[in-house]
């Protein structure tokens, strides 16, 4: 069962970690490439701030973004800002998200995100936690998948495995770190392929942050995953 209040605490802690780490940068470093193709670190920070406001919209019953075009334009507009402005925006937008999460609400209700995707309101804090943790890694400033909280890694693997479940382009696959196991891909009586590796490597592959070279595949080649 999702504990949205506990996840809100995790979001705040993750945001604090990111802000402390990013504060060691300078204005020039903000303009340098992140690990996301075509995005500078400024793009990543701008996206984090605008995503917080977008999820406030979700919790308050408004469209997440006015449009995909407007979302992209806002990120491009905000990406070149100096470091202090970027950090203040991430901090303040994160505070608005925390305030929205603390407001009395029916957390069992269904909310709508981008592109018609729906989810329980109680899962929105975890979705924000994902944004903060993975994009901290994407900044390329010393925070790696191996540094992510163990609970987060397990839950995000579970989330991503479920996301690819039933996908026609992904063969029936068993994913395991040697202790836990997940099923993903097309529905079948048994997995065609078993993918083994450390939990951070599995997460990196599922989330499109690593190419899977640290994994082993039994029963076939490592499946190519569709973009998230």
C-alpha angles and dihedrals in degrees: 000000000000115000102203094182092055090047090053088057089050090050091052092049092048091048091051090051091051094047093049091050096044092048087071090066126087133220093270092053091054090062093050121100119277122210090266112091112254095005128107121208085261090060090052093050092045091050091051091054095046091045090056090054091045091055090049085057090052093051091047095049100255128122110280092233131005086235141327089258092053091048092054092044092053091053092048090048094051100038098084095054120121120263098259092053092047093051093046090052093050090047096046096042088048088054091052089052091051090050091051090049092051094053117104108265146148100261092187092066122109118247131191124235129177125328094009095301112151132195142161113282088235090067095056095086090053090050088054090048088056091052094051097044099044094042090050085060090045091059089071095219101130102289109117137183087259089061094057118110111268093233091053093049093051094046094046092049088051091048094049094043088053091047092058094042110118093014107146094216096054117076119228101283137183114208119197141167090197094264105049131030136202133188124221142157128047118000113261141149090250138012118262094201133031116205116200132188146105117310093249091051091048091050091047091053095045092046095047093246096113133034095231095249089133092057133081124220123205121196096022144348123313106278119248108235124215117242117274 
